[in-house]
Amino acid sequence: MTRSRAQDPNVCGVTAAISVIDGKWKTVLLWLLEAAPHRPGELLRRLPDLSEKVLTQALREMEADGLVHREVHDVRPLKTVYSLTEFGRELSEALAPLSDWGHRRLEKLTGTRPAS
């Protein structure tokens, strides 16, 4: 889905919501930022398969969608910290039941129970 189509008021609400987390990395970034603010280098270390270019693009899109706040501290070298906005936290809370469903689905597929 194109980003402009996702902003169409006549599109399904679920489609509009999914468009802001579409892609391989945004849900993982949302999850990491839900736990605590992170610097870009920290995110790259936590996600070694993620390139700096793709991280920057995903964070910029998430910032444009109002999910992420970017704070630049005026020190040398520059220190940039990303955190979730209140809107991003709302999305994270809304996704919690979907996450639970996903875990149940994985259990069903593998025939295992989650570790206690």
mmCIF file of C-alpha atoms in Angstrom:
data_model
loop_
_atom_site.group_PDB
_atom_site.id
_atom_site.type_symbol
_atom_site.label_atom_id
_atom_site.label_comp_id
_atom_site.label_asym_id
_atom_site.label_seq_id
_atom_site.Cartn_x
_atom_site.Cartn_y
_atom_site.Cartn_z
ATOM 1 C CA MET A 1 0.000 0.000 0.000
ATOM 2 C CA THR A 2 1.287 3.445 -0.797
ATOM 3 C CA ARG A 3 1.706 5.878 2.069
ATOM 4 C CA SER A 4 -0.705 8.343 0.416
ATOM 5 C CA ARG A 5 -3.413 5.669 0.124
ATOM 6 C CA ALA A 6 -2.963 4.900 3.828
ATOM 7 C CA GLN A 7 -3.946 8.503 4.599
ATOM 8 C CA ASP A 8 -7.195 8.249 2.647
ATOM 9 C CA PRO A 9 -10.079 8.753 5.143
ATOM 10 C CA ASN A 10 -12.175 6.250 3.155
ATOM 11 C CA VAL A 11 -9.751 3.364 3.662
ATOM 12 C CA CYS A 12 -10.381 0.636 6.256
ATOM 13 C CA GLY A 13 -9.084 1.583 9.724
ATOM 14 C CA VAL A 14 -7.123 -1.652 10.033
ATOM 15 C CA THR A 15 -5.425 -0.934 6.712
ATOM 16 C CA ALA A 16 -4.521 2.577 7.876
ATOM 17 C CA ALA A 17 -3.098 1.184 11.122
ATOM 18 C CA ILE A 18 -1.098 -1.559 9.424
ATOM 19 C CA SER A 19 0.376 0.901 6.939
ATOM 20 C CA VAL A 20 2.342 2.650 9.708
ATOM 21 C CA ILE A 21 3.934 -0.629 10.865
ATOM 22 C CA ASP A 22 4.297 -2.189 7.422
ATOM 23 C CA GLY A 23 7.706 -3.600 6.685
ATOM 24 C CA LYS A 24 10.169 -5.964 8.254
ATOM 25 C CA TRP A 25 11.565 -3.752 11.028
ATOM 26 C CA LYS A 26 8.935 -1.318 12.287
ATOM 27 C CA THR A 27 7.172 -3.694 14.672
ATOM 28 C CA VAL A 28 10.513 -4.745 16.184
ATOM 29 C CA LEU A 29 11.553 -1.105 16.527
ATOM 30 C CA LEU A 30 8.211 -0.297 18.140
ATOM 31 C CA TRP A 31 8.747 -3.158 20.589
ATOM 32 C CA LEU A 32 12.308 -2.059 21.470
ATOM 33 C CA LEU A 33 11.325 1.593 21.888
ATOM 34 C CA GLU A 34 8.371 0.578 24.051
ATOM 35 C CA ALA A 35 10.840 -0.792 26.602
ATOM 36 C CA ALA A 36 13.079 2.299 26.656
ATOM 37 C CA PRO A 37 14.457 5.145 24.519
ATOM 38 C CA HIS A 38 17.381 4.070 22.350
ATOM 39 C CA ARG A 39 20.176 5.637 20.362
ATOM 40 C CA PRO A 40 20.519 4.487 16.737
ATOM 41 C CA GLY A 41 23.735 2.588 17.484
ATOM 42 C CA GLU A 42 21.994 0.665 20.260
ATOM 43 C CA LEU A 43 19.202 -0.314 17.890
ATOM 44 C CA LEU A 44 21.718 -1.477 15.288
ATOM 45 C CA ARG A 45 23.524 -3.607 17.891
ATOM 46 C CA ARG A 46 20.232 -5.175 19.002
ATOM 47 C CA LEU A 47 19.263 -5.871 15.365
ATOM 48 C CA PRO A 48 22.465 -6.914 13.583
ATOM 49 C CA ASP A 49 20.675 -7.765 10.302
ATOM 50 C CA LEU A 50 19.309 -4.209 10.042
ATOM 51 C CA SER A 51 21.351 -1.765 7.973
ATOM 52 C CA GLU A 52 21.909 1.832 9.046
ATOM 53 C CA LYS A 53 20.151 3.065 5.898
ATOM 54 C CA VAL A 54 17.012 0.999 6.510
ATOM 55 C CA LEU A 55 17.002 1.952 10.215
ATOM 56 C CA THR A 56 17.163 5.646 9.330
ATOM 57 C CA GLN A 57 14.375 5.286 6.774
ATOM 58 C CA ALA A 58 12.117 3.348 9.165
ATOM 59 C CA LEU A 59 12.676 5.802 12.033
ATOM 60 C CA ARG A 60 11.998 8.794 9.750
ATOM 61 C CA GLU A 61 8.738 7.222 8.564
ATOM 62 C CA MET A 62 7.735 6.387 12.136
ATOM 63 C CA GLU A 63 8.547 9.955 13.174
ATOM 64 C CA ALA A 64 6.483 11.338 10.268
ATOM 65 C CA ASP A 65 3.590 9.097 11.361
ATOM 66 C CA GLY A 66 3.809 10.507 14.888
ATOM 67 C CA LEU A 67 4.927 7.251 16.527
ATOM 68 C CA VAL A 68 8.496 8.185 17.392
ATOM 69 C CA HIS A 69 10.106 11.274 18.902
ATOM 70 C CA ARG A 70 13.642 12.145 17.819
ATOM 71 C CA GLU A 71 15.680 14.160 20.297
ATOM 72 C CA VAL A 72 19.086 15.538 19.350
ATOM 73 C CA HIS A 73 21.327 16.580 22.236
ATOM 74 C CA ASP A 74 23.731 19.411 21.479
ATOM 75 C CA VAL A 75 26.936 17.684 22.541
ATOM 76 C CA ARG A 76 29.970 16.558 20.588
ATOM 77 C CA PRO A 77 29.596 14.066 19.067
ATOM 78 C CA LEU A 78 25.892 14.655 18.518
ATOM 79 C CA LYS A 79 23.706 12.362 20.554
ATOM 80 C CA THR A 80 20.365 11.340 19.048
ATOM 81 C CA VAL A 81 17.791 9.436 21.082
ATOM 82 C CA TYR A 82 14.549 7.920 19.812
ATOM 83 C CA SER A 83 11.549 7.261 22.026
ATOM 84 C CA LEU A 84 7.881 6.458 21.532
ATOM 85 C CA THR A 85 5.370 9.267 21.516
ATOM 86 C CA GLU A 86 2.074 8.890 23.342
ATOM 87 C CA PHE A 87 0.536 8.030 19.956
ATOM 88 C CA GLY A 88 3.195 5.335 19.493
ATOM 89 C CA ARG A 89 2.422 3.924 22.947
ATOM 90 C CA GLU A 90 -1.279 3.797 22.029
ATOM 91 C CA LEU A 91 -0.400 1.785 18.930
ATOM 92 C CA SER A 92 1.798 -0.536 20.956
ATOM 93 C CA GLU A 93 -1.040 -1.146 23.430
ATOM 94 C CA ALA A 94 -3.464 -1.745 20.560
ATOM 95 C CA LEU A 95 -1.086 -4.329 19.080
ATOM 96 C CA ALA A 96 -0.745 -6.293 22.360
ATOM 97 C CA PRO A 97 -3.806 -8.512 21.686
ATOM 98 C CA LEU A 98 -2.549 -9.154 18.150
ATOM 99 C CA SER A 99 0.812 -10.170 19.608
ATOM 100 C CA ASP A 100 -0.924 -12.571 21.996
ATOM 101 C CA TRP A 101 -2.836 -14.057 19.065
ATOM 102 C CA GLY A 102 0.406 -14.440 17.127
ATOM 103 C CA HIS A 103 2.034 -16.328 19.991
ATOM 104 C CA ARG A 104 -0.983 -18.657 20.232
ATOM 105 C CA ARG A 105 -0.755 -19.247 16.477
ATOM 106 C CA LEU A 106 2.929 -20.129 16.733
ATOM 107 C CA GLU A 107 2.189 -22.527 19.593
ATOM 108 C CA LYS A 108 -0.487 -24.176 17.467
ATOM 109 C CA LEU A 109 1.863 -24.506 14.492
ATOM 110 C CA THR A 110 4.728 -25.951 16.501
ATOM 111 C CA GLY A 111 2.627 -27.916 18.979
ATOM 112 C CA THR A 112 4.550 -26.434 21.894
ATOM 113 C CA ARG A 113 3.606 -24.429 24.925
ATOM 114 C CA PRO A 114 5.383 -21.176 25.842
ATOM 115 C CA ALA A 115 8.095 -21.304 28.493
ATOM 116 C CA SER A 116 6.840 -20.256 31.911
#
